[in-house]
mmCIF file of N, CA and C and ligand atoms in Angstrom:
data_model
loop_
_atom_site.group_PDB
_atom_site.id
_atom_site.type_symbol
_atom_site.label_atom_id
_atom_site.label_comp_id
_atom_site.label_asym_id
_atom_site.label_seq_id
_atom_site.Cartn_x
_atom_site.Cartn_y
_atom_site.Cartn_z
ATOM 1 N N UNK A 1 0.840 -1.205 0.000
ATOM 2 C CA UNK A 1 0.000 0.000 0.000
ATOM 3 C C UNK A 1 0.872 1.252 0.000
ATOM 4 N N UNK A 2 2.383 1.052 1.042
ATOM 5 C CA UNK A 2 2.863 2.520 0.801
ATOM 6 C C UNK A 2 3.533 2.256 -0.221
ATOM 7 N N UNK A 3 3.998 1.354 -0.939
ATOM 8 C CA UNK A 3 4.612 1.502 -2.404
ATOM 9 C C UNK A 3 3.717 2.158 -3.609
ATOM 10 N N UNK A 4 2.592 1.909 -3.264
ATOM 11 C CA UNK A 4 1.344 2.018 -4.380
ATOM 12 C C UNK A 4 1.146 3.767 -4.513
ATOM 13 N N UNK A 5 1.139 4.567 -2.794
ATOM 14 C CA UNK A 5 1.023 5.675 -2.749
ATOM 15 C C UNK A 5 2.324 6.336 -3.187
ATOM 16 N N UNK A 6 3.243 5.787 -2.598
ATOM 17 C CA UNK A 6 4.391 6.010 -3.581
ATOM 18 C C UNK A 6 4.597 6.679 -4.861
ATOM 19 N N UNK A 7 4.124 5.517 -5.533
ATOM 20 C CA UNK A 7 3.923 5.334 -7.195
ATOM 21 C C UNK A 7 2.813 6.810 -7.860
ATOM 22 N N UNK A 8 1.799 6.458 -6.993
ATOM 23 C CA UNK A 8 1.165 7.650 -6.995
ATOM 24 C C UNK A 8 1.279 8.600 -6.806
ATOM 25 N N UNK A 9 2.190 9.406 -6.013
ATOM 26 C CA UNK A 9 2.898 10.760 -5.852
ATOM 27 C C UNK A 9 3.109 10.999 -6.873
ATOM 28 N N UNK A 10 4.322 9.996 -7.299
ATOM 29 C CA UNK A 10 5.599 10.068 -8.439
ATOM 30 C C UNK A 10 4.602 10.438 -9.640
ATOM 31 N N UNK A 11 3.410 9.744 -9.870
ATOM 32 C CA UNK A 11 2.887 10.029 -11.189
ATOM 33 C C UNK A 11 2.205 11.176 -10.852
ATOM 34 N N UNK A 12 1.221 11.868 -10.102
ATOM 35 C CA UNK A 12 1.174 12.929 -9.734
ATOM 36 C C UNK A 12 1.971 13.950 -9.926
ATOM 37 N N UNK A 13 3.172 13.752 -9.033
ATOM 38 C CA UNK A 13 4.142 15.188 -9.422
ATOM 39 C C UNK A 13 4.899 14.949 -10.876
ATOM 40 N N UNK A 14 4.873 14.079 -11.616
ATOM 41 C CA UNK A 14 5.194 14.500 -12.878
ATOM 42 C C UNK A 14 4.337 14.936 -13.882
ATOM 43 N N UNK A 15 3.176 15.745 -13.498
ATOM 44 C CA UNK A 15 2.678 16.289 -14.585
ATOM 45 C C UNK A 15 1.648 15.887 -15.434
ATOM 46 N N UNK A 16 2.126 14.315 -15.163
ATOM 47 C CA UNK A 16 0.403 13.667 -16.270
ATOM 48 C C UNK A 16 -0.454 14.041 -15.579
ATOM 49 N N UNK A 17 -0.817 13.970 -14.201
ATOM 50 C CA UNK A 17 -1.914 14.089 -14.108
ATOM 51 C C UNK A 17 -2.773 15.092 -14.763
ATOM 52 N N UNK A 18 -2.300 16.499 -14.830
ATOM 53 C CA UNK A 18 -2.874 17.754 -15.407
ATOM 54 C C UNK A 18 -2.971 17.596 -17.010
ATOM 55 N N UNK A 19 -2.479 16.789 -17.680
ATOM 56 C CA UNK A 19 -2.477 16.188 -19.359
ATOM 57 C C UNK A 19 -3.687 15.477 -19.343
ATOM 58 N N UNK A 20 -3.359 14.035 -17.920
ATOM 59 C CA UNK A 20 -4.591 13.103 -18.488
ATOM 60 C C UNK A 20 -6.486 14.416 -17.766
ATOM 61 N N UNK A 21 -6.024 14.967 -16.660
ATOM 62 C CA UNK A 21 -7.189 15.846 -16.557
ATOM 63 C C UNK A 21 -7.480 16.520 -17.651
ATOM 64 N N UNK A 22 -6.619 17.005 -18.652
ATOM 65 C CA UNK A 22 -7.407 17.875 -19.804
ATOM 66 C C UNK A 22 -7.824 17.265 -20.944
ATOM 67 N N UNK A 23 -7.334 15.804 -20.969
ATOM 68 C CA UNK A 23 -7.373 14.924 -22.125
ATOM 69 C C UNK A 23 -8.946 14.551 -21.768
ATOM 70 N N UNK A 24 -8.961 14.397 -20.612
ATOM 71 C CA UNK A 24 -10.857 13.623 -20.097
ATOM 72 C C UNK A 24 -11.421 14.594 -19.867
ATOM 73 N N UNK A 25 -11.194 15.779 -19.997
ATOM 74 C CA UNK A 25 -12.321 17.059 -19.922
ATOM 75 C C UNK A 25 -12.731 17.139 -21.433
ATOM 76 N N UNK A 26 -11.599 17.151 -22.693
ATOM 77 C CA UNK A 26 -12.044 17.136 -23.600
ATOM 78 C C UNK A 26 -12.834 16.189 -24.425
ATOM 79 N N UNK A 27 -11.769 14.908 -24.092
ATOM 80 C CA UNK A 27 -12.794 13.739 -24.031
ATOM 81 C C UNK A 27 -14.324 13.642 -24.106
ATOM 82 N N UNK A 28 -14.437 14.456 -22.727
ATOM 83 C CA UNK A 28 -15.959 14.467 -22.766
ATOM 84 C C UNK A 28 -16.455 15.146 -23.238
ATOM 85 N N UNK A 29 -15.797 16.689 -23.344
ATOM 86 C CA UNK A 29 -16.567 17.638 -24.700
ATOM 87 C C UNK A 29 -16.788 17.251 -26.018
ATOM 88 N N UNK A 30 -15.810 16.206 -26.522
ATOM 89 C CA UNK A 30 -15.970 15.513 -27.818
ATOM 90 C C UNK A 30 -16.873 14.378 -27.820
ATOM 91 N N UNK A 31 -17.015 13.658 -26.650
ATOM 92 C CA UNK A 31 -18.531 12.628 -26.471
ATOM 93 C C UNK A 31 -19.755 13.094 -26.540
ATOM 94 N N UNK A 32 -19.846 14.366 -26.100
ATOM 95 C CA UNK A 32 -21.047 14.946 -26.222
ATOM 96 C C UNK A 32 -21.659 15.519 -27.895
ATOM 97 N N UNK A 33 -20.261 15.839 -28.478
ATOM 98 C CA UNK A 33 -20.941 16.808 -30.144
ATOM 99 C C UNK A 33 -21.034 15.083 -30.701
ATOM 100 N N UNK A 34 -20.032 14.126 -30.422
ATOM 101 C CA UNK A 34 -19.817 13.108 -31.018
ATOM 102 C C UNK A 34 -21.454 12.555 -30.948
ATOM 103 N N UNK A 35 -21.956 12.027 -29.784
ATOM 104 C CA UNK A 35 -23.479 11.982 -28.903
ATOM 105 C C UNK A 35 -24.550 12.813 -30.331
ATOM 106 N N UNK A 36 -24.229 13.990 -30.222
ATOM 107 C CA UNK A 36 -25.117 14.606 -30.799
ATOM 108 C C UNK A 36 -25.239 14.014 -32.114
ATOM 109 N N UNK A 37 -24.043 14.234 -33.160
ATOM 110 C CA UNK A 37 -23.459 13.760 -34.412
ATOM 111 C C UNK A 37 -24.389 12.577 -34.724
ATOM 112 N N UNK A 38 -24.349 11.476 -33.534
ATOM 113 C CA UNK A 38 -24.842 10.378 -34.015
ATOM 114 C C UNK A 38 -25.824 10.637 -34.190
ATOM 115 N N UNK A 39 -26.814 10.642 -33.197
ATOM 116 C CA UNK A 39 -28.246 11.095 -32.204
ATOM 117 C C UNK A 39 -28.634 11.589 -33.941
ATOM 118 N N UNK A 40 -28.533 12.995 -34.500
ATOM 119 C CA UNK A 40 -29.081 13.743 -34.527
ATOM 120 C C UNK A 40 -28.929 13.857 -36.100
ATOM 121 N N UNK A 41 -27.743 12.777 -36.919
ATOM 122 C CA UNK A 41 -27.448 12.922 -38.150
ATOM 123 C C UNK A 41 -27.338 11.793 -38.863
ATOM 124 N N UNK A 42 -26.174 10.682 -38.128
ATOM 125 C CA UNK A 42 -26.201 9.417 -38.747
ATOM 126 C C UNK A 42 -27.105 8.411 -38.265
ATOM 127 N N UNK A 43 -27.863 8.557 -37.019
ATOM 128 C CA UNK A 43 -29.058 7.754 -37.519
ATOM 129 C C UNK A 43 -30.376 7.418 -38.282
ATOM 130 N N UNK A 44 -30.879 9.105 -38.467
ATOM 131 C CA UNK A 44 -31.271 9.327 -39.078
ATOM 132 C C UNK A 44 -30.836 9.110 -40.682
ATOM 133 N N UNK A 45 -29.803 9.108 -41.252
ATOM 134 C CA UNK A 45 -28.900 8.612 -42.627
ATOM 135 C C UNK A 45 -29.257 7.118 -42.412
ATOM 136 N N UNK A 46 -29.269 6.748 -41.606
ATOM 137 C CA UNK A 46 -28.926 5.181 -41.785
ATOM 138 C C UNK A 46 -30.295 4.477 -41.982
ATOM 139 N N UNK A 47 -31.427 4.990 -41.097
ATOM 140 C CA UNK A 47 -32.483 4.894 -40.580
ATOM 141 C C UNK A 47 -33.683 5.321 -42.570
ATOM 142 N N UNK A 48 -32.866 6.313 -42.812
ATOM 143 C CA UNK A 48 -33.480 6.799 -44.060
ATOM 144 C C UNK A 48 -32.956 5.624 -45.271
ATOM 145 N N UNK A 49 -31.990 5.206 -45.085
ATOM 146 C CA UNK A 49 -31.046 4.097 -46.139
ATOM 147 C C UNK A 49 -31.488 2.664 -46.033
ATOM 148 N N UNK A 50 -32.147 2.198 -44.441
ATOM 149 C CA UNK A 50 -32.853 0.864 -44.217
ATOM 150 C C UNK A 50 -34.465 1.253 -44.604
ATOM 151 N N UNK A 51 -35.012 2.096 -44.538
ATOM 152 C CA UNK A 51 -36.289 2.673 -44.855
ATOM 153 C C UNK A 51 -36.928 1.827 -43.219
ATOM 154 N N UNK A 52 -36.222 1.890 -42.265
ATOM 155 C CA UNK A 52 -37.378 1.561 -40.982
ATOM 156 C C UNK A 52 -38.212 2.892 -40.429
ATOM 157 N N UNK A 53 -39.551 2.313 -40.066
ATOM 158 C CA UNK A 53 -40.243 3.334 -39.626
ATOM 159 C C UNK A 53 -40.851 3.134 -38.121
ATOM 160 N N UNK A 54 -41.098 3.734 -37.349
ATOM 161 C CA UNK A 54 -41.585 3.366 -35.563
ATOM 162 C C UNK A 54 -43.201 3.624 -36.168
ATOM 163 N N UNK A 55 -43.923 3.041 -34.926
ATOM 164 C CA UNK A 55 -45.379 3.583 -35.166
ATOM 165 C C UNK A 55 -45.791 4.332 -35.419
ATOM 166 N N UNK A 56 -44.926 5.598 -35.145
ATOM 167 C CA UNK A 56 -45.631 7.329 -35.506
ATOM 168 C C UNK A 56 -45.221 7.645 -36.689
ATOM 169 N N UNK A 57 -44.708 6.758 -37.944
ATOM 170 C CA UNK A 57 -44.205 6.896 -38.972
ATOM 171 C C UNK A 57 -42.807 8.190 -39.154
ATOM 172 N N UNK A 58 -42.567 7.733 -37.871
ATOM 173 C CA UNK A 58 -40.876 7.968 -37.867
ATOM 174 C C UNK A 58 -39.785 7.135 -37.867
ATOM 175 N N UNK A 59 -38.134 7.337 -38.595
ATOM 176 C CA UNK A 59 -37.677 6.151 -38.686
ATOM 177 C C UNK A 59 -36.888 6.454 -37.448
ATOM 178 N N UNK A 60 -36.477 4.580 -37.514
ATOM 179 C CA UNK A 60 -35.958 4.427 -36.394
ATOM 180 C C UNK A 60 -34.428 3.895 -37.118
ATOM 181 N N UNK A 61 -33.625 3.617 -35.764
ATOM 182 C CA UNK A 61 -31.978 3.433 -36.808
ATOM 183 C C UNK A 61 -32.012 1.540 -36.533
ATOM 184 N N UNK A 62 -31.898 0.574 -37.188
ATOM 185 C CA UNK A 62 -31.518 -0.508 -37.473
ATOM 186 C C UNK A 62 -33.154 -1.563 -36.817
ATOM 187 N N UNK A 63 -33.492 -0.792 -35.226
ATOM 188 C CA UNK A 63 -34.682 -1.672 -34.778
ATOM 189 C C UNK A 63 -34.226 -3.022 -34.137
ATOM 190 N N UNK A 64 -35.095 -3.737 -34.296
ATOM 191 C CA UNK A 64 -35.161 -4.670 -33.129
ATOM 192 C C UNK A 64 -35.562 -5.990 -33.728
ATOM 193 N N UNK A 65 -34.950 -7.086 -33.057
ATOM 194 C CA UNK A 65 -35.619 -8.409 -33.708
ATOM 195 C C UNK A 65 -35.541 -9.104 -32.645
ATOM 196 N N UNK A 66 -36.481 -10.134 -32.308
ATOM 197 C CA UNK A 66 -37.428 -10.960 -31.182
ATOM 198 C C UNK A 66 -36.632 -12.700 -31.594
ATOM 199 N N UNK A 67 -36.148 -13.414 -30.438
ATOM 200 C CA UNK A 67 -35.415 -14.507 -30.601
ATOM 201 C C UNK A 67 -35.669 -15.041 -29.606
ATOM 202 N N UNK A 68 -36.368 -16.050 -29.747
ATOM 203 C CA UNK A 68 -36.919 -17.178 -28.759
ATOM 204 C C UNK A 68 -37.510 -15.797 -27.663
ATOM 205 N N UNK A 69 -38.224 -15.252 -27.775
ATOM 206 C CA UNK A 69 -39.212 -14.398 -26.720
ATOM 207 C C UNK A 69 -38.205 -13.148 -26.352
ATOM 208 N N UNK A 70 -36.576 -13.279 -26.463
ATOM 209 C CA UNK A 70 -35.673 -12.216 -26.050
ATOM 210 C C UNK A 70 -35.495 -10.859 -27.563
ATOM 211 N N UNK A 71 -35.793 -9.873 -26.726
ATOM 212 C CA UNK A 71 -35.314 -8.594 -27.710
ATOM 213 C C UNK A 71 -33.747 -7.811 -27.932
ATOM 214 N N UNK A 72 -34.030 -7.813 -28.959
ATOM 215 C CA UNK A 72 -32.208 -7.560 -29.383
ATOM 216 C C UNK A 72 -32.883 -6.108 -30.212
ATOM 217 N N UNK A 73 -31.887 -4.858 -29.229
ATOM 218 C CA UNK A 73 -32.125 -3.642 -30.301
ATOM 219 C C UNK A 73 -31.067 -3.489 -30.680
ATOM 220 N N UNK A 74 -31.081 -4.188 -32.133
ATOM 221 C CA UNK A 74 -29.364 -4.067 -32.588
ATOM 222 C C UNK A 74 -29.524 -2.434 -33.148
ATOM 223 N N UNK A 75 -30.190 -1.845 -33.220
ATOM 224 C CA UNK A 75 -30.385 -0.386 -33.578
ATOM 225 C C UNK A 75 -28.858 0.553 -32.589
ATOM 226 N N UNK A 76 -29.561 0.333 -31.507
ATOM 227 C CA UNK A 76 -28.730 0.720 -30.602
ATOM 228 C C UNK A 76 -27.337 0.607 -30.307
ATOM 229 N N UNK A 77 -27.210 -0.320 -30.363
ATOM 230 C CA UNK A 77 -25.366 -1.183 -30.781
ATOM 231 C C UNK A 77 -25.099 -0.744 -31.730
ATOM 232 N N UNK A 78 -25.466 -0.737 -32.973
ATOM 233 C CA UNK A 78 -25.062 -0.179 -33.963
ATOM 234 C C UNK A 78 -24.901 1.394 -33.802
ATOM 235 N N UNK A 79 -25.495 2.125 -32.682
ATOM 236 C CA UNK A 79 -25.752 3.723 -32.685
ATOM 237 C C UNK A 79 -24.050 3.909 -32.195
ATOM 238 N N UNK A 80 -23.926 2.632 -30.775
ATOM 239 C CA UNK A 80 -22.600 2.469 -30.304
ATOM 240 C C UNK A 80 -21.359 2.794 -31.038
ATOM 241 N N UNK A 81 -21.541 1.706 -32.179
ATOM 242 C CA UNK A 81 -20.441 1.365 -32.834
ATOM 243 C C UNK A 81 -20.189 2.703 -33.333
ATOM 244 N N UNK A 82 -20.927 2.926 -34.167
ATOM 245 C CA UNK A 82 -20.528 4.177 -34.675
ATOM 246 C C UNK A 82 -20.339 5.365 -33.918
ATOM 247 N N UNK A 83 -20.840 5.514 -32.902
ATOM 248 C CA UNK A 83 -20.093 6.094 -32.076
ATOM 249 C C UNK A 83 -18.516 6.255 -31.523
ATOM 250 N N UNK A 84 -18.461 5.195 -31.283
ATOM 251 C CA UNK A 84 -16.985 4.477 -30.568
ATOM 252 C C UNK A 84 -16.010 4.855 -31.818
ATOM 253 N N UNK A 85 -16.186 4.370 -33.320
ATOM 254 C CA UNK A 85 -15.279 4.695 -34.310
ATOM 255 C C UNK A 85 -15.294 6.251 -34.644
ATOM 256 N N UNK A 86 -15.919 7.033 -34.230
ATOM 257 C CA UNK A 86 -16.073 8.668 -34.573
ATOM 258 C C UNK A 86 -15.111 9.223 -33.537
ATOM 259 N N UNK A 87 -15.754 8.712 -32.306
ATOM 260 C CA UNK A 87 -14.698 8.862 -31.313
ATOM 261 C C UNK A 87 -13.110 8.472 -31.166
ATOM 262 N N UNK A 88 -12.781 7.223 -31.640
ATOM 263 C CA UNK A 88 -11.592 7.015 -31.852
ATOM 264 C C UNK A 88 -11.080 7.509 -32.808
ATOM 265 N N UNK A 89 -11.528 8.057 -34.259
ATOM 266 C CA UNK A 89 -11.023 8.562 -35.734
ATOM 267 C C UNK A 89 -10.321 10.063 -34.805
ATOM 268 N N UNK A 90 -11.340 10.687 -34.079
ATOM 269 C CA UNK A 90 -11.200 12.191 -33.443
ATOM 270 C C UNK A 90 -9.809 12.217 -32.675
ATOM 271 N N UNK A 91 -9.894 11.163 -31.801
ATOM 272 C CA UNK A 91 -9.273 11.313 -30.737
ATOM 273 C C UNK A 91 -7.246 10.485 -31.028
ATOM 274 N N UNK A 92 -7.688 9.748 -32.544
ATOM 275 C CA UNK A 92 -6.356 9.403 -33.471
ATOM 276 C C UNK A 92 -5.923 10.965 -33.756
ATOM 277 N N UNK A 93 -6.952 11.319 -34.308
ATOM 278 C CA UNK A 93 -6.411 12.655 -35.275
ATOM 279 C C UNK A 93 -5.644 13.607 -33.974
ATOM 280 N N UNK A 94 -6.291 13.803 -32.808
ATOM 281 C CA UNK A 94 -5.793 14.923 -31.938
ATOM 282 C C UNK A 94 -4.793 14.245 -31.447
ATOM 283 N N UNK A 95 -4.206 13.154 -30.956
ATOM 284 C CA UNK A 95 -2.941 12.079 -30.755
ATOM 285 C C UNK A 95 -1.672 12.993 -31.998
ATOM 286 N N UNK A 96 -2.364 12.485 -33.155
ATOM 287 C CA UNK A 96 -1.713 12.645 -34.266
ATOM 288 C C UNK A 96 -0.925 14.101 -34.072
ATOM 289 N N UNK A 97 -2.334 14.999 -34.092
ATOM 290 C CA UNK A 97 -1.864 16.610 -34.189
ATOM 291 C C UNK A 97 -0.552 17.068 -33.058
ATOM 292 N N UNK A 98 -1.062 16.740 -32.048
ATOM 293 C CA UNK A 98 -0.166 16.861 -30.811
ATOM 294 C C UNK A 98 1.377 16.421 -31.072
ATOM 295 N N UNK A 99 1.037 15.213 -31.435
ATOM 296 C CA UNK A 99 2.242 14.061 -31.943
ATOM 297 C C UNK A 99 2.915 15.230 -32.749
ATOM 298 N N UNK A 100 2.876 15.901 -33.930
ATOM 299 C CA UNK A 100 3.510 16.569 -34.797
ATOM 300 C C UNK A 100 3.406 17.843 -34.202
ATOM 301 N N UNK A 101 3.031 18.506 -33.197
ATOM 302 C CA UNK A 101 3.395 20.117 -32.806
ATOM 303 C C UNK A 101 4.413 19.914 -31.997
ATOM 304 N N UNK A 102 4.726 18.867 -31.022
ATOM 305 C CA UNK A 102 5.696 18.702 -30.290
ATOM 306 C C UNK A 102 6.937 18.079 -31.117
ATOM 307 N N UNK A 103 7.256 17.747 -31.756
ATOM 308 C CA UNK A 103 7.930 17.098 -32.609
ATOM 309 C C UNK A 103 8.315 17.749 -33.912
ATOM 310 N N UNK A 104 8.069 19.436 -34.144
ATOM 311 C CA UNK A 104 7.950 20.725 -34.691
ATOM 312 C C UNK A 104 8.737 21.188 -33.666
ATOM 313 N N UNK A 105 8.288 21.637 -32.315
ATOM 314 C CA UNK A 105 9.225 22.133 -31.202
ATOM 315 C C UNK A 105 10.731 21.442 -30.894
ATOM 316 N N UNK A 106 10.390 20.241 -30.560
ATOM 317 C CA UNK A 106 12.027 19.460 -30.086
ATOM 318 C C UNK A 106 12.921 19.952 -31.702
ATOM 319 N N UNK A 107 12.661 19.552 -33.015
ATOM 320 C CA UNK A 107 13.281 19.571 -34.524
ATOM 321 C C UNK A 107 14.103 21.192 -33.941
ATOM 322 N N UNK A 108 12.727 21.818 -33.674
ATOM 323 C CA UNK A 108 13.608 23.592 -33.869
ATOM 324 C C UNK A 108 14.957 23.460 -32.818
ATOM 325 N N UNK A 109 14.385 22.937 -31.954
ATOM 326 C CA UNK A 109 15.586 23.434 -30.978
ATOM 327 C C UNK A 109 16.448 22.595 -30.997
ATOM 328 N N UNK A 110 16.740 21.742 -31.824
ATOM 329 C CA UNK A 110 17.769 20.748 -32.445
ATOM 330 C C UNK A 110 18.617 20.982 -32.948
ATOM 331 N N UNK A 111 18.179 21.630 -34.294
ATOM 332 C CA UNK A 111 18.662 22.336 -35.599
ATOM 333 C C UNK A 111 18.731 23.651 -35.551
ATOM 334 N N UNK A 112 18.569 24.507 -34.196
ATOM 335 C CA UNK A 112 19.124 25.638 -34.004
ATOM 336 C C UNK A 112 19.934 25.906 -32.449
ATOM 337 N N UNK A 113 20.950 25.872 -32.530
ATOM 338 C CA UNK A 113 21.648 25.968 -31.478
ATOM 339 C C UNK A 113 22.190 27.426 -31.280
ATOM 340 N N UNK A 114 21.994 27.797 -30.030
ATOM 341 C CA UNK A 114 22.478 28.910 -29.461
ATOM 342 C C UNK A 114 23.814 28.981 -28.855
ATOM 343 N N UNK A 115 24.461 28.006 -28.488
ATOM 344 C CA UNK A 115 25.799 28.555 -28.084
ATOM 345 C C UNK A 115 26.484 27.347 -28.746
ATOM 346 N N UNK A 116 27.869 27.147 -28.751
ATOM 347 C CA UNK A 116 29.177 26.529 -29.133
ATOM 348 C C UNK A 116 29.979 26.753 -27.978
ATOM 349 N N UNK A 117 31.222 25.556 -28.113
ATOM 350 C CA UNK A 117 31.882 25.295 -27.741
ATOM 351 C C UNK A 117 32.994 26.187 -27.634
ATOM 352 N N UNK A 118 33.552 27.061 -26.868
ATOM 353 C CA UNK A 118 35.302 27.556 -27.142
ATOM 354 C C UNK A 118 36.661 26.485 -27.036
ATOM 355 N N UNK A 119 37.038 26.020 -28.489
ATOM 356 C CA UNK A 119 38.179 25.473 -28.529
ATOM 357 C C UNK A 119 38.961 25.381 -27.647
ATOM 358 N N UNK A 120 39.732 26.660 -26.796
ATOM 359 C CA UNK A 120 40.295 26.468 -25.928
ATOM 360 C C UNK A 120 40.399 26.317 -24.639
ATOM 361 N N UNK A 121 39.202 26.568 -24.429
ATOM 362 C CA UNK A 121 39.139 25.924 -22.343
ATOM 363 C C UNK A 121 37.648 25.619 -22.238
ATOM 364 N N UNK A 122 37.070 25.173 -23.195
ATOM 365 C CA UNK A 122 35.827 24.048 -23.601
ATOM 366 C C UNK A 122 35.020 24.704 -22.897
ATOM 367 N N UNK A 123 34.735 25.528 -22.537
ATOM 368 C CA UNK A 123 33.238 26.099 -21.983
ATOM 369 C C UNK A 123 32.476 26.550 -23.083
ATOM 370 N N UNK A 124 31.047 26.610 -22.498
ATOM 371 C CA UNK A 124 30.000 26.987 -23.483
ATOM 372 C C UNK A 124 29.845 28.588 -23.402
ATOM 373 N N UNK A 125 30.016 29.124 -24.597
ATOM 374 C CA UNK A 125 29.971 30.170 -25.390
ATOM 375 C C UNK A 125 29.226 31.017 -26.086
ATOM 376 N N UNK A 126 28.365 31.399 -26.334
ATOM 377 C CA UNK A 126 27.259 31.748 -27.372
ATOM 378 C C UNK A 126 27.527 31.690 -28.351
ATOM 379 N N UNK A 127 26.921 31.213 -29.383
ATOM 380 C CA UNK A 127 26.888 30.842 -30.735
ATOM 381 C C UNK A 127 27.651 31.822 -31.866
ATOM 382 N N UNK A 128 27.224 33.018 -31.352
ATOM 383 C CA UNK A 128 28.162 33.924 -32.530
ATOM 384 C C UNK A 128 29.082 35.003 -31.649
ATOM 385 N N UNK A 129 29.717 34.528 -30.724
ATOM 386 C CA UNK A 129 30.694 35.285 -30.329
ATOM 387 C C UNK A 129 31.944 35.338 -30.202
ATOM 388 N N UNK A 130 33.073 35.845 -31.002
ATOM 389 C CA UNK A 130 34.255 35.919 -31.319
ATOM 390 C C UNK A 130 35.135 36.113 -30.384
ATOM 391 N N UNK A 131 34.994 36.096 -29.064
ATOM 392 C CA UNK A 131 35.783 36.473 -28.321
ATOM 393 C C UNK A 131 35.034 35.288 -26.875
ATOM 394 N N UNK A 132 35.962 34.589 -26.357
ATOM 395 C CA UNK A 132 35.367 33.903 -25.340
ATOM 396 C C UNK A 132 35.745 34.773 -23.927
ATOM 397 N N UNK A 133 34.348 34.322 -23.097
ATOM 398 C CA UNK A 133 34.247 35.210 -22.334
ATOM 399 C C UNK A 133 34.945 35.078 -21.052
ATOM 400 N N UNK A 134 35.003 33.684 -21.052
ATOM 401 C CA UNK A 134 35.871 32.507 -19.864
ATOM 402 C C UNK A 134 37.253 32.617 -19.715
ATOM 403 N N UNK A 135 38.087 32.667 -20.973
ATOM 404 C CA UNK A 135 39.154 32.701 -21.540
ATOM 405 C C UNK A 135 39.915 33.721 -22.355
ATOM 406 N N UNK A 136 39.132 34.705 -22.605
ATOM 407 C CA UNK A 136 39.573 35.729 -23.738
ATOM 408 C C UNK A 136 40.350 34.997 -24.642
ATOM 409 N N UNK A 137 40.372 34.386 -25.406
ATOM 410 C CA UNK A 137 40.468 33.624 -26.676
ATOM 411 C C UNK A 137 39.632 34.278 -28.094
ATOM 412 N N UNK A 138 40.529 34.295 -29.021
ATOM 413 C CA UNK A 138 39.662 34.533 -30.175
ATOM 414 C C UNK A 138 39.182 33.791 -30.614
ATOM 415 N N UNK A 139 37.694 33.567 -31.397
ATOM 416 C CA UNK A 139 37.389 32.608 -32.184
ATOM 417 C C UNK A 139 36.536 32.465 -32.622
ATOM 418 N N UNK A 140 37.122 31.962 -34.317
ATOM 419 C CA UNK A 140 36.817 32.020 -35.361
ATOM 420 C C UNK A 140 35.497 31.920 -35.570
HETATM 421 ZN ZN1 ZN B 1 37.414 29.928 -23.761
#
């Protein structure tokens, strides 16, 4: 148990926690338009493409079929699925995006360096300065 709290500090004070808190705040802001998306567009598409209709001659999305006395609304599962893949396509793409803005940042500061080395008593130097500051050395 105190190893566990341990562990838990450690991941605490490094910072995920405040990543994975904003990742599941958005998360859920994207479950909800995602929610809607389905709700409010592709079942209706799908619902219009099977031609099912409910009693009030509204359609419904996929419906229901009766098996040995048990009801299966594969409508619903299916509302799931497509859910779950909208959600994961979203949440690839923002992985993705992230993936390449940070990986834009580390490149720059790779391929642009601010200081150098002084040849003669190896301390770090600023990049374009001819005269070391450690050593009074010229250089080139
Ligand atoms: Zn020097």
């Amino acid at each position: 148990m105190k190893k566990f709290v341990a562990e838990f500090k450690e991941f605490a004070l490094k910072g995920n926690v405040m990543d994975l808190a904003v990742g599941v705040i958005i998360g859920a802001a994207f479950q909800n338009i995602v929610t809607a998306l389905t709700s409010d567009f592709i079942t209706p598409l799908f619902a219009a493409l099977t031609g099912k209709t409910d009693e009030n001659g509204g359609i419904v999305i996929g419906g229901t079929f009766t098996f040995r006395g048990a009801t299966f609304n594969y409508g619903d599962f299916i509302s799931s699925i497509v859910n779950f893949v909208i959600m994961a396509f979203i949440l690839f793409l923002l992985i993705k995006g992230t993936n390449r803005l940070m990986s834009v940042g580390k490149k720059k500061e790779n391929t642009t360096p601010t200081t150098k080395m002084c040849p003669f008593c190896r301390s770090e130097v600023h990049i374009e300065a001819t005269k070391c500051p450690h050593c009074t050395s010229t250089i080139e």
